[in-house]
XYZ file of C-alpha atoms in Angstrom:
596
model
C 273.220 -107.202 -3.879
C 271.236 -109.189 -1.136
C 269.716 -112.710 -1.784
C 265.897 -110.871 -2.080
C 267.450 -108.724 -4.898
C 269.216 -111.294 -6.693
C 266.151 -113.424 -6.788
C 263.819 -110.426 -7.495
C 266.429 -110.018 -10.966
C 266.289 -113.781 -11.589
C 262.126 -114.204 -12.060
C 262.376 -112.966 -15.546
C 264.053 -116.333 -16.755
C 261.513 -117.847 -14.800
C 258.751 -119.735 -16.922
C 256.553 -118.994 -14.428
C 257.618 -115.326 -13.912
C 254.129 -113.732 -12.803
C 252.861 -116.543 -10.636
C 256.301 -117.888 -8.602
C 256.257 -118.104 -5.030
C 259.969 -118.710 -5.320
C 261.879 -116.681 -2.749
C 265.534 -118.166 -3.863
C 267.503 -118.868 -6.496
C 267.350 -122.898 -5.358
C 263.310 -122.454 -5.076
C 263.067 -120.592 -8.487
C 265.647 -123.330 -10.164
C 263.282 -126.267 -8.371
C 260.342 -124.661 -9.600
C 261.946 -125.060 -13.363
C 262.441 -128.329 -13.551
C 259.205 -129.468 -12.197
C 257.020 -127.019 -14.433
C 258.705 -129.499 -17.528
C 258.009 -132.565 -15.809
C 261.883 -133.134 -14.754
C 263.003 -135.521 -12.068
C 265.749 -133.772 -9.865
C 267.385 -136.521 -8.765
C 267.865 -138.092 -11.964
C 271.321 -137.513 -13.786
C 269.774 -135.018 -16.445
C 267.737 -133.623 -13.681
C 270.941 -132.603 -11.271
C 272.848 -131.622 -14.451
C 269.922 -129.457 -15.600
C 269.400 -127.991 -12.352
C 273.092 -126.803 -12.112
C 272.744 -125.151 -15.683
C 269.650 -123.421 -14.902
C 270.629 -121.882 -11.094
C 273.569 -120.596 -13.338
C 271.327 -118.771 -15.611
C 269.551 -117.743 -12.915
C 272.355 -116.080 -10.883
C 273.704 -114.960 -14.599
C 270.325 -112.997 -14.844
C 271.205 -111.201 -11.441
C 274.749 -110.279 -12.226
C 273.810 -108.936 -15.962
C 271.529 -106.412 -14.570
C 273.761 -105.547 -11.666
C 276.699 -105.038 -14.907
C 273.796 -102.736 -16.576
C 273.900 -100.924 -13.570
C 277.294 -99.934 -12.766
C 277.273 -98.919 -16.545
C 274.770 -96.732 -16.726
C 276.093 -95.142 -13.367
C 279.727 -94.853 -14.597
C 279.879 -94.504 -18.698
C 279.539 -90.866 -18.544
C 282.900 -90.184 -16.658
C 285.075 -93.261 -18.340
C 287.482 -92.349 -20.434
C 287.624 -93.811 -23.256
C 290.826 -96.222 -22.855
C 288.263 -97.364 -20.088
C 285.132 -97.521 -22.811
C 287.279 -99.332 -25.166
C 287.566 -101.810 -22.088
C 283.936 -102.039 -21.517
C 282.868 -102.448 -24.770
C 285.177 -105.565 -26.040
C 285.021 -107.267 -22.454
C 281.174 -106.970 -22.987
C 281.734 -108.096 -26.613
C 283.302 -111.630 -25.614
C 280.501 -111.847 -23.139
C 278.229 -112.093 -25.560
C 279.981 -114.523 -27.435
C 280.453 -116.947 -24.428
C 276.767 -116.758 -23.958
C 276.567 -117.604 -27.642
C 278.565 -120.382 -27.671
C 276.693 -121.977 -24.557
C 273.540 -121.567 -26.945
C 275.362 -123.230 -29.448
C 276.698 -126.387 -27.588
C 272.820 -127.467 -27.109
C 272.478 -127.469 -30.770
C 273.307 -130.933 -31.303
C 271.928 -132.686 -27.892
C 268.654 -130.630 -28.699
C 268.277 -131.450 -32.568
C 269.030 -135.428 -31.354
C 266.274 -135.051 -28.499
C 263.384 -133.333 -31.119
C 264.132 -136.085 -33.896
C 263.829 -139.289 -31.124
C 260.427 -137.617 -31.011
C 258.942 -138.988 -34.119
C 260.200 -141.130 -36.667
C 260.417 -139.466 -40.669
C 258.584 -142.163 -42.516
C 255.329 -141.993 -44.622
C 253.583 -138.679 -44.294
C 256.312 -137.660 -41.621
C 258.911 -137.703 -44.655
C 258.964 -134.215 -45.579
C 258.728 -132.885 -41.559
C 260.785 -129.595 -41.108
C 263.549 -129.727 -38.610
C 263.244 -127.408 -35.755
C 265.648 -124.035 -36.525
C 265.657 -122.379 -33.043
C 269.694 -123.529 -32.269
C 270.590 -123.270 -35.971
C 270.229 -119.295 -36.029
C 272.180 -119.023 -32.992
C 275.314 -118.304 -35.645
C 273.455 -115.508 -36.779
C 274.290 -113.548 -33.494
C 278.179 -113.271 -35.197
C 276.750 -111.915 -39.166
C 278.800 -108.091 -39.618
C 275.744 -107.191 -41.254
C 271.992 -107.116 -40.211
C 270.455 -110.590 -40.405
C 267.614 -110.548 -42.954
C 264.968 -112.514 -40.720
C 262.526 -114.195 -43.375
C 259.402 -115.418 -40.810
C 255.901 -114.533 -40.100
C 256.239 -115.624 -37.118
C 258.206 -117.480 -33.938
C 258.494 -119.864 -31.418
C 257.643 -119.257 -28.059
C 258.974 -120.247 -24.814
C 256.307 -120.957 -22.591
C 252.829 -119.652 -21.788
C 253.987 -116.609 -19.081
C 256.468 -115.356 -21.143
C 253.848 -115.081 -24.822
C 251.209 -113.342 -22.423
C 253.949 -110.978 -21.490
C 254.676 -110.481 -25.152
C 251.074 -109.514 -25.834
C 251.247 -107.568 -22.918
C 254.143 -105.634 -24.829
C 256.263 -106.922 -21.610
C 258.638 -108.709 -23.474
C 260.487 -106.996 -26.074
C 262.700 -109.801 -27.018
C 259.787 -112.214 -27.414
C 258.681 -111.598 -31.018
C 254.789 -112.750 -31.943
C 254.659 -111.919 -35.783
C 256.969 -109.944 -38.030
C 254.340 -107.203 -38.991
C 254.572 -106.399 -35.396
C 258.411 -106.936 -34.541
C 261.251 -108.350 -36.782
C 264.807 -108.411 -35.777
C 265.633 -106.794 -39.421
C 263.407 -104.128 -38.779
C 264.552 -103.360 -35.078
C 267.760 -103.123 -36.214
C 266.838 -99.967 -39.077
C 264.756 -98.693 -36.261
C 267.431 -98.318 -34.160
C 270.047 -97.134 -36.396
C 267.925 -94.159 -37.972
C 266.935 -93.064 -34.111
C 270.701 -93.036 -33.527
C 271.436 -91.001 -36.842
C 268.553 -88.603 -36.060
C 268.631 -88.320 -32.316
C 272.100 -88.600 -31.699
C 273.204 -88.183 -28.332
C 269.260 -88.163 -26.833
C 268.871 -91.304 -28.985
C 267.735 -92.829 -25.782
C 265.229 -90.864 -25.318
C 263.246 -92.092 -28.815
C 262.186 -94.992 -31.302
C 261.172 -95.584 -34.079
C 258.062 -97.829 -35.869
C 258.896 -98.705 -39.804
C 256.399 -98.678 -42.042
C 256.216 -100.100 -45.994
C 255.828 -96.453 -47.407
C 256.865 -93.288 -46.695
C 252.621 -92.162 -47.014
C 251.974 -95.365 -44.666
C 254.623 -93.576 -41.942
C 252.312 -90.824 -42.417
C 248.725 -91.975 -42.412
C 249.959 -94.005 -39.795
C 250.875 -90.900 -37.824
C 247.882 -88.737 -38.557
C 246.033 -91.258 -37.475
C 247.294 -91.199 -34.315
C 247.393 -87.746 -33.299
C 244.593 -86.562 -35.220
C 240.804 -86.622 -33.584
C 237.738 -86.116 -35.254
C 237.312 -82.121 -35.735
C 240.882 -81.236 -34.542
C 242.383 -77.842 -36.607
C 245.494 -79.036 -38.167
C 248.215 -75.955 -39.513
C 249.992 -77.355 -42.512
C 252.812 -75.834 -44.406
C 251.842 -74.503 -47.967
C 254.413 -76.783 -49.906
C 253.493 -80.566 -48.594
C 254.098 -83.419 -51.119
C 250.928 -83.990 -53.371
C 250.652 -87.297 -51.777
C 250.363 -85.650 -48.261
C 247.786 -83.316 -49.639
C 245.393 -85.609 -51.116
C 245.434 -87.751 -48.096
C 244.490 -84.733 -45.785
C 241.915 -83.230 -48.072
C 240.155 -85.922 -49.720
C 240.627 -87.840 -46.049
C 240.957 -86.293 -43.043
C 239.171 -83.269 -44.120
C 235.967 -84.917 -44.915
C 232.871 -84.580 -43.050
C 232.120 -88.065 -42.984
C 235.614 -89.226 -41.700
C 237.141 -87.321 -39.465
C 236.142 -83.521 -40.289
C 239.545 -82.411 -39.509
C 239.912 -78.503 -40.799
C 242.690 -77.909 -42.429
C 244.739 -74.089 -42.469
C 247.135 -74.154 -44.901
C 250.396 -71.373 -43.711
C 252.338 -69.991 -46.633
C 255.002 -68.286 -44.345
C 258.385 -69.525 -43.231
C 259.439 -68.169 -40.021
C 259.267 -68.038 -36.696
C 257.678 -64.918 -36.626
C 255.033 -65.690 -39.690
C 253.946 -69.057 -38.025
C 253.366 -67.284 -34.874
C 250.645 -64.638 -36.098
C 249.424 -67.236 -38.193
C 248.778 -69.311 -35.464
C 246.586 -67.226 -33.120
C 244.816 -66.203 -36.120
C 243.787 -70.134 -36.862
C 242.897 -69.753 -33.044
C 240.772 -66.998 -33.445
C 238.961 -68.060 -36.764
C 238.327 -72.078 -34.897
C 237.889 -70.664 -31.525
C 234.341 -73.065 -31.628
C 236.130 -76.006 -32.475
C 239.169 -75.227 -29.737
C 236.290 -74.263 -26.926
C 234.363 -77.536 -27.630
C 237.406 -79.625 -26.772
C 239.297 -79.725 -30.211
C 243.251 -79.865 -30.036
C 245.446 -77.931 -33.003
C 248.002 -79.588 -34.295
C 250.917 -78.393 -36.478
C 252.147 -80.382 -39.463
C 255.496 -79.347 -41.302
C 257.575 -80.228 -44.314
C 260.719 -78.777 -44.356
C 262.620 -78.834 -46.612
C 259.215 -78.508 -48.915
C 258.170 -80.167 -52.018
C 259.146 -79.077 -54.464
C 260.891 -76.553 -54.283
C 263.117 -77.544 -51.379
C 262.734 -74.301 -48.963
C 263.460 -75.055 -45.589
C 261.104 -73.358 -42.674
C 262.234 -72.225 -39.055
C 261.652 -75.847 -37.231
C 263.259 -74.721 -34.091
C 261.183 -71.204 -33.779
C 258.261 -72.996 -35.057
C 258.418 -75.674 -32.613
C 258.942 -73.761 -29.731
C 256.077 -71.375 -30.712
C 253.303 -74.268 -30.840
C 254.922 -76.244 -27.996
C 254.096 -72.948 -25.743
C 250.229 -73.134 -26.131
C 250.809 -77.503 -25.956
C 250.450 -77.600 -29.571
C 251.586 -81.324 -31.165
C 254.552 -80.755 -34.103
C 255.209 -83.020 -37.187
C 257.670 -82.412 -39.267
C 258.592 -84.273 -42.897
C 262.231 -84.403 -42.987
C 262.523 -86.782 -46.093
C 264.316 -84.080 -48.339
C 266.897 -82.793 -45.299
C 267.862 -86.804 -44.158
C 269.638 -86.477 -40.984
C 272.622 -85.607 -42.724
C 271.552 -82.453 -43.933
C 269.061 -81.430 -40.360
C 269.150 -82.830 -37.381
C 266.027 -81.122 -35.374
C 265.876 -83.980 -32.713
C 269.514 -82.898 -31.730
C 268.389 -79.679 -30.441
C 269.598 -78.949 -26.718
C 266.691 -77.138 -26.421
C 263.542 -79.533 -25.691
C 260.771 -77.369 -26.695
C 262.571 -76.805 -30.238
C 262.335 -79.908 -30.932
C 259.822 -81.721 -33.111
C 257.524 -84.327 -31.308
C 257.409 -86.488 -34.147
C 259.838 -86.820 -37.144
C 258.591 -88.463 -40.051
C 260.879 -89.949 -43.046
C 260.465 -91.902 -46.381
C 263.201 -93.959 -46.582
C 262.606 -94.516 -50.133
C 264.422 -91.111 -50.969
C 267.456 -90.680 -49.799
C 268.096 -92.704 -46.689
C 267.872 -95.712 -49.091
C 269.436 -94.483 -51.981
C 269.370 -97.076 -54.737
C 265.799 -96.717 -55.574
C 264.725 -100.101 -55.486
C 262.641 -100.100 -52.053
C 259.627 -98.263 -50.733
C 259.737 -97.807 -46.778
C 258.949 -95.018 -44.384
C 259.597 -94.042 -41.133
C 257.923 -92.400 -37.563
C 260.121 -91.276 -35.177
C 259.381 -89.550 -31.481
C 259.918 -89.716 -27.814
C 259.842 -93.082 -26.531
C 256.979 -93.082 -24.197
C 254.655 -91.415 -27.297
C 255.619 -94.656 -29.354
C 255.267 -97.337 -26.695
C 253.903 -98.776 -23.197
C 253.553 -102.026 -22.067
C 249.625 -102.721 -21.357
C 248.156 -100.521 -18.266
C 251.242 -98.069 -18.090
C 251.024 -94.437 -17.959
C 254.440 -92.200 -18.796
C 253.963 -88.194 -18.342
C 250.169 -88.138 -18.064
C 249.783 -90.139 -21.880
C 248.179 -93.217 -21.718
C 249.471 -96.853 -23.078
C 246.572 -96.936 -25.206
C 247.157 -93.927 -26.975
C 250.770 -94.953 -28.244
C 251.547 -95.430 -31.526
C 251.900 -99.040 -31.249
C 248.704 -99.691 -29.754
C 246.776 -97.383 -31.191
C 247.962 -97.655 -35.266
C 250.998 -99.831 -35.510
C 249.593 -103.423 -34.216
C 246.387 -102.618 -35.600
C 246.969 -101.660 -39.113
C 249.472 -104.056 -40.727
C 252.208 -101.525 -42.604
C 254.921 -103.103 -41.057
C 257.984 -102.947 -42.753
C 259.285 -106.392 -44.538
C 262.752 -107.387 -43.597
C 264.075 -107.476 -46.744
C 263.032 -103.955 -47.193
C 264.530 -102.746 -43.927
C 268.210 -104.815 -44.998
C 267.791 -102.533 -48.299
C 267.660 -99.179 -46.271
C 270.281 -100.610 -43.558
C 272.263 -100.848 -46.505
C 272.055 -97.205 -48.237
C 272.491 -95.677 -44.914
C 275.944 -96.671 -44.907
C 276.587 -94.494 -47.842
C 274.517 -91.828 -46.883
C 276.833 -88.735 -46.135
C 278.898 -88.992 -48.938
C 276.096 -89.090 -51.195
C 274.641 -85.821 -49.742
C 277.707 -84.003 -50.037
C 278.340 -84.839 -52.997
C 274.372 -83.671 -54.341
C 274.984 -80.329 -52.047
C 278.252 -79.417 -54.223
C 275.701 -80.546 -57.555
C 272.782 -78.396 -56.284
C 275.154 -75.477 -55.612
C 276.865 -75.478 -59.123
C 273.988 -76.510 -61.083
C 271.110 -73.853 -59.231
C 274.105 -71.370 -60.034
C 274.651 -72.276 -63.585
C 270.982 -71.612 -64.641
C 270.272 -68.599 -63.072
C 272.642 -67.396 -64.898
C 270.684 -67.840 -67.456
C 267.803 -64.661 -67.279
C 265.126 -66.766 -68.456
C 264.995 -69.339 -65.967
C 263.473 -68.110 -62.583
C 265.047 -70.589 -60.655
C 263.800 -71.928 -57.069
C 266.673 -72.592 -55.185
C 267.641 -71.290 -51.518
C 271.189 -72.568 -52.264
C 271.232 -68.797 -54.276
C 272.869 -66.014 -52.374
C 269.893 -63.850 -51.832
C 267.061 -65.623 -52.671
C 264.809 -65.494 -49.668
C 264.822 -68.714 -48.316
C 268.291 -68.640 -48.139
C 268.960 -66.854 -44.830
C 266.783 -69.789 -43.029
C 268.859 -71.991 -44.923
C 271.896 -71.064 -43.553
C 270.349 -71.544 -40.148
C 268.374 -74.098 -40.429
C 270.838 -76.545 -42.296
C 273.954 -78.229 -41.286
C 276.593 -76.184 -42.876
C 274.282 -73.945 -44.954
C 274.015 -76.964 -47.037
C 270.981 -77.256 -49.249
C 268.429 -79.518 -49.808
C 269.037 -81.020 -53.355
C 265.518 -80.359 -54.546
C 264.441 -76.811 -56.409
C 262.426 -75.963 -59.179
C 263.470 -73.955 -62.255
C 260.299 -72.552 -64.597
C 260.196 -70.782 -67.887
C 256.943 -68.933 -67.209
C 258.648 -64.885 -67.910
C 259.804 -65.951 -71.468
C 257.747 -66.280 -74.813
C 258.400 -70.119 -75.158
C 255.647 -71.894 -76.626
C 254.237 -74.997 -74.738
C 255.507 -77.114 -77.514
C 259.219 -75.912 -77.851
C 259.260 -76.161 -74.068
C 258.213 -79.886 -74.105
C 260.506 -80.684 -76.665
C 263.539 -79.199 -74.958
C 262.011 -80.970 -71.849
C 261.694 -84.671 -72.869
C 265.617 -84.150 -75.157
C 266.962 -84.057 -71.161
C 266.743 -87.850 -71.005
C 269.184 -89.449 -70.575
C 271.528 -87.321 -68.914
C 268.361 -86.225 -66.359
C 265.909 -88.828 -65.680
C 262.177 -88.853 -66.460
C 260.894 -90.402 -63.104
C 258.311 -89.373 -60.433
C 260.781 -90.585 -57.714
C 263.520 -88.689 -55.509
C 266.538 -89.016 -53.763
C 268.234 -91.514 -55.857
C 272.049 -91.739 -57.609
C 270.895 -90.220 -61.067
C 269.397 -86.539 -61.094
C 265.442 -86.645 -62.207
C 263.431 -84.294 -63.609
C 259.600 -83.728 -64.054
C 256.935 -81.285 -64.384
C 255.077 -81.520 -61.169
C 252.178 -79.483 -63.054
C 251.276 -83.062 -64.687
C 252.532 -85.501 -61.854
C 253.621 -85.304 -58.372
C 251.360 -82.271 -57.679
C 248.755 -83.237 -60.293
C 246.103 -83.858 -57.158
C 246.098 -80.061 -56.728
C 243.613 -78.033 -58.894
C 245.377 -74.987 -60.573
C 244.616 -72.473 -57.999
C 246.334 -74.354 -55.709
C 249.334 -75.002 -57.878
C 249.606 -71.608 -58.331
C 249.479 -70.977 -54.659
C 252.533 -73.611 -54.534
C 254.558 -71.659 -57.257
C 254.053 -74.590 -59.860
C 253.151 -73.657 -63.875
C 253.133 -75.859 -66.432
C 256.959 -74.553 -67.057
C 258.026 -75.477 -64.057
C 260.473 -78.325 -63.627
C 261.627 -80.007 -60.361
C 265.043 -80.693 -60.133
C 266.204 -83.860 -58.049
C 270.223 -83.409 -58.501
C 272.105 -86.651 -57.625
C 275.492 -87.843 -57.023
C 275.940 -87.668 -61.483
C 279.212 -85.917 -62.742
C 276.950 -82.151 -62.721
C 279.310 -80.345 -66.033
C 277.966 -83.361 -67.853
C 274.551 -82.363 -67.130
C 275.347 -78.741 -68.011
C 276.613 -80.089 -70.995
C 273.376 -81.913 -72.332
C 271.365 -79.117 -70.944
C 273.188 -76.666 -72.770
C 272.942 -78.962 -75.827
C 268.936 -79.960 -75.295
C 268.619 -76.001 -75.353
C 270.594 -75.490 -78.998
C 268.776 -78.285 -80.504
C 265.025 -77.180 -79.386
C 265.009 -73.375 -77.896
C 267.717 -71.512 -80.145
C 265.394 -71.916 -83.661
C 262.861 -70.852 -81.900
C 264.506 -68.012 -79.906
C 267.637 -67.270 -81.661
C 271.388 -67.346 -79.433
C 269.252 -68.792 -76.277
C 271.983 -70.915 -75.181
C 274.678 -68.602 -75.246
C 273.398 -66.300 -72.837
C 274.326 -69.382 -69.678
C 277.405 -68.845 -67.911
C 280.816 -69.192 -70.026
C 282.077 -72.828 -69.738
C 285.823 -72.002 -68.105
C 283.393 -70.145 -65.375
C 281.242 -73.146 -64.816
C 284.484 -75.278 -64.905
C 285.873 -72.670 -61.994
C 282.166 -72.605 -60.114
C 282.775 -76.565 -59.940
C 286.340 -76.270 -58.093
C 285.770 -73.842 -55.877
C 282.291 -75.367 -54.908
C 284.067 -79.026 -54.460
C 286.723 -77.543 -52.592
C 284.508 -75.398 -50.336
C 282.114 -78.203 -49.254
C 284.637 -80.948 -49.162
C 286.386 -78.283 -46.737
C 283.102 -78.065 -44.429
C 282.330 -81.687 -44.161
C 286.248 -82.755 -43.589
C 286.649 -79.828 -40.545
C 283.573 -80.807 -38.848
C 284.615 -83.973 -37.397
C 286.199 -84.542 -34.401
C 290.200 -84.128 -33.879
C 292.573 -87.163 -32.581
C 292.604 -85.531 -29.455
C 289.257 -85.022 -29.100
C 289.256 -89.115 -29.725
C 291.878 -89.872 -27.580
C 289.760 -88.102 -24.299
């Protein structure tokens, strides 16, 4: 690397980075010490100036590393990548332990400042050095601040500038907590084009999604949305976005599933808004998939490639698949792909069911810019973080973002253990004649052939609906039988925890429609929504069967003994276990696939 390079590398340390005339490493390290008001010549002036031209040259050589690894990771093998990796490793602890040998020197300098007497008695001390030990925590440090200390006056305009992305200016804007959940879900959902996306957290899984909207959405766009949105999603977009007198945006709601369904429904929104479209109006396409509430999944790929033809923007709600379960950024194919995934972390990502948080993810140069840049013909401006997330405030809280850091780690086992649930459990009651049940995890029901391509492994999404609606039941037996499934099922509005819930969506989650538009979305006041979770699923048979004797049989006579035998549902549960345990244990990668 010549001298011009290496000095070119070195400005960023420089606290005058944008206005040096420095054209060494001796003129940049000069330059330091007299910005702070440092003699050279003194003895903490010549020891000073040999720490900083080390930094300086450090700078230089740390981008050249960066270099040669991006240029060479892809053919290392992987004796070579275990290498890499721990030398870097201990790199990063040297550097820490530099940081850490100012600590003392620099909490001695800041107390000579000012003596703690009288009013000064209760003066904080100054953390900056006492976090450095944080760098070594095997978990995500929770980072409790609103905001941080900055290093000099270049280096905070940069930050505003979105220049600096290690330069934090307040937590609702960038937290080290929250960074670190970013990251990790844009790994688990973009796998190996995970560099080609981020992520912005929000406190809600309907913040993620205003936020969104908000950002792609212009006053009288036409916006396609899938029939089966959450009720949440649908009273934002109707009683919101749909108005006249905010942003007039007209709504076409598509019932289908496929590839081939979205497709003619598509150039007949065209046709129908061809006004709106002339006049300068973008169409947008909006998906959930799998749907609320009855979990069917729709044909993201062939959908996505469909609107992506005509340069159509696609959102897809993948709360109910989690990247376990779908992985649509992880196409090979580009235009298959979603450009933005959404996800409420409160569901399943999380887990526990103690924290509300949401999540936007898409290609990096949609999210963010630094000020004045322009990637592929979009505008800085128009980013996500410029346009919604620094603007609006629904940043997500670092305690928040340790919760979901946390549940991820238990993530895939949790799924498959709710797939082999839903598959036993959907089975179990319709064998039952009465119950029309929901579920695409049914051989032959008609979601079920998209489910088997849509889904990784065939699984299914562990949310379906069962309803009651071609029996005689009366509305009172029915509620009865319904509120006798507490405990065993629980009576909350929530999804995607450990326990398996149960509701009526007729008189909660989908409450905001009016009945037309319930019936539209297959929901009757019979109809129940099934969340299964990771519970022991013959001892919810068990209670069902039970809550049914006690309630439905005086009222319709030998009700409960038309289910499925109990040695069969004690079979059904083996051969399920066995079957997915199978699929998940096969589809990892072999010791010699490890060993390169």
């Amino acid at each position: 690397m010549s001298a011009t390079n290496i000095t070119d590398q070195a400005k960023i340390l420089s606290p005058k980075r944008n206005t040096t005339q420095a054209t060494t490493i001796d003129e940049l390290t000069d330059e330091q010490l007299a910005h702070f008001g440092i003699d050279k010549n003194s003895e903490y002036g010549q020891a000073l100036f040999n720490t900083a031209q080390h930094l300086y040259y450090t700078q230089a050589n740390m981008q050249q590393l960066w270099k040669i690894t991006s240029d060479t990771l892809e053919g290392l093998s992987k004796e070579n990548k275990v290498a890499y990796f721990n030398a870097k490793k201990f790199l990063s602890f040297q550097i820490a332990k530099i940081l850490d040998t100012l600590q003392n020197p620099f909490r001695a300098t800041y107390q000579s400042l000012s003596k703690q007497s009288g009013s000064q008695v209760s003066k904080s001390h100054y953390p900056l050095f006492d976090n450095v030990t944080a760098l070594f925590s095997a978990t995500p440090v929770v980072v409790r601040t609103a905001t941080y200390v900055y290093a000099c006056t270049e280096w905070v305009d940069d930050a505003f500038q979105g220049k600096e992305s290690t330069h934090q200016i307040y937590s609702r804007l960038l937290n080290p907590t929250n960074i670190s959940l970013a990251n990790a879900i844009v790994d688990l959902e973009a796998g190996p084009y995970a560099a080609d996306y981020l992520a912005w957290n929000f406190n809600s899984g309907m913040a993620a999604i205003d936020a969104l909207l908000s950002n792609v959405l212009s006053h009288g766009d036409v916006l396609i949305v899938s029939r089966n949105v959450y009720g949440g999603v649908y009273q934002l977009l109707h009683d919101f976005f749909a108005r006249e007198n905010r942003l007039n945006v007209q709504l076409e709601w598509f019932d289908g599933y496929s590839a081939e369904e979205f497709s003619s429904f598509m150039q007949q929104t065209k046709t129908k808004h061809s006004k709106r479209l002339d006049g300068g109006n973008a169409l947008h396409v909006y998906m959930e998939s799998p749907c609320n509430p009855h979990g069917y999944v729709l044909d993201v790929a062939g959908i996505s490639k469909i609107a992506h033809a005509s340069g159509h923007v696609v959102m897809l709600d993948a709360t109910l698949a989690t990247p376990i379960l779908h992985q649509p950024l992880q196409r090979d194919d580009k235009e298959e792909r979603p450009d933005y995934v959404m996800h409420s972390y409160t569901k399943d990502i999380c887990g526990s069911g103690a924290t509300t948080a949401g999540v936007v993810i898409g290609e990096a140069y949609r999210m963010f810019q630094g000020k004045g840049d322009c990637v592929n013909g979009y505008d800085w401006s128009k980013t996500m973080f410029w346009d919604v997330y620094y603007i609006k405030g629904a940043f997500l809280d670092s305690e928040k973002a340790f919760d979901v850091l946390t549940g991820m780690k238990t993530l895939e086992m949790r799924i498959m253990q709710k797939v082999i649930n839903t598959f036993v459990f959907s089975q179990f009651l319709a064998s039952h004649k009465s119950f029309n049940v929901n579920c695409h995890a049914i051989e032959g029901h008609p979601n079920a052939a998209l489910r088997e391509g849509q889904m990784r492994h065939g699984w299914p999404c562990a949310l379906f609906t069962v309803d009651m609606q071609g029996t005689d039941i009366s509305r009172d037996t029915f509620v009865r039988f319904f509120d006798a499934l507490e405990p065993a099922f629980s009576h909350q509005v929530s999804i995607g925890q450990h326990n398996t819930i149960v509701l009526c969506p007729a008189l909660t989650s989908h409450s905001e429609l009016d009945p037309e538009a319930q019936a539209k979305s297959g929901i009757y006041l019979t109809t129940m929504r099934i969340a299964m979770g990771t519970d022991n699923v013959k001892e919810l048979i068990a209670h069902f069967i039970n809550s049914a004797r006690l309630h439905i049989d005086p009222a319709m006579p030998g009700f409960s003994d038309k289910f499925m035998p109990a040695d069969e549902i004690d079979e059904l549960y083996m051969k399920t276990s066995l079957r997915v345990s199978q699929q998940h244990y096969a589809s990892g990668a072999s010791v010699k696939d490890m060993l390169g």
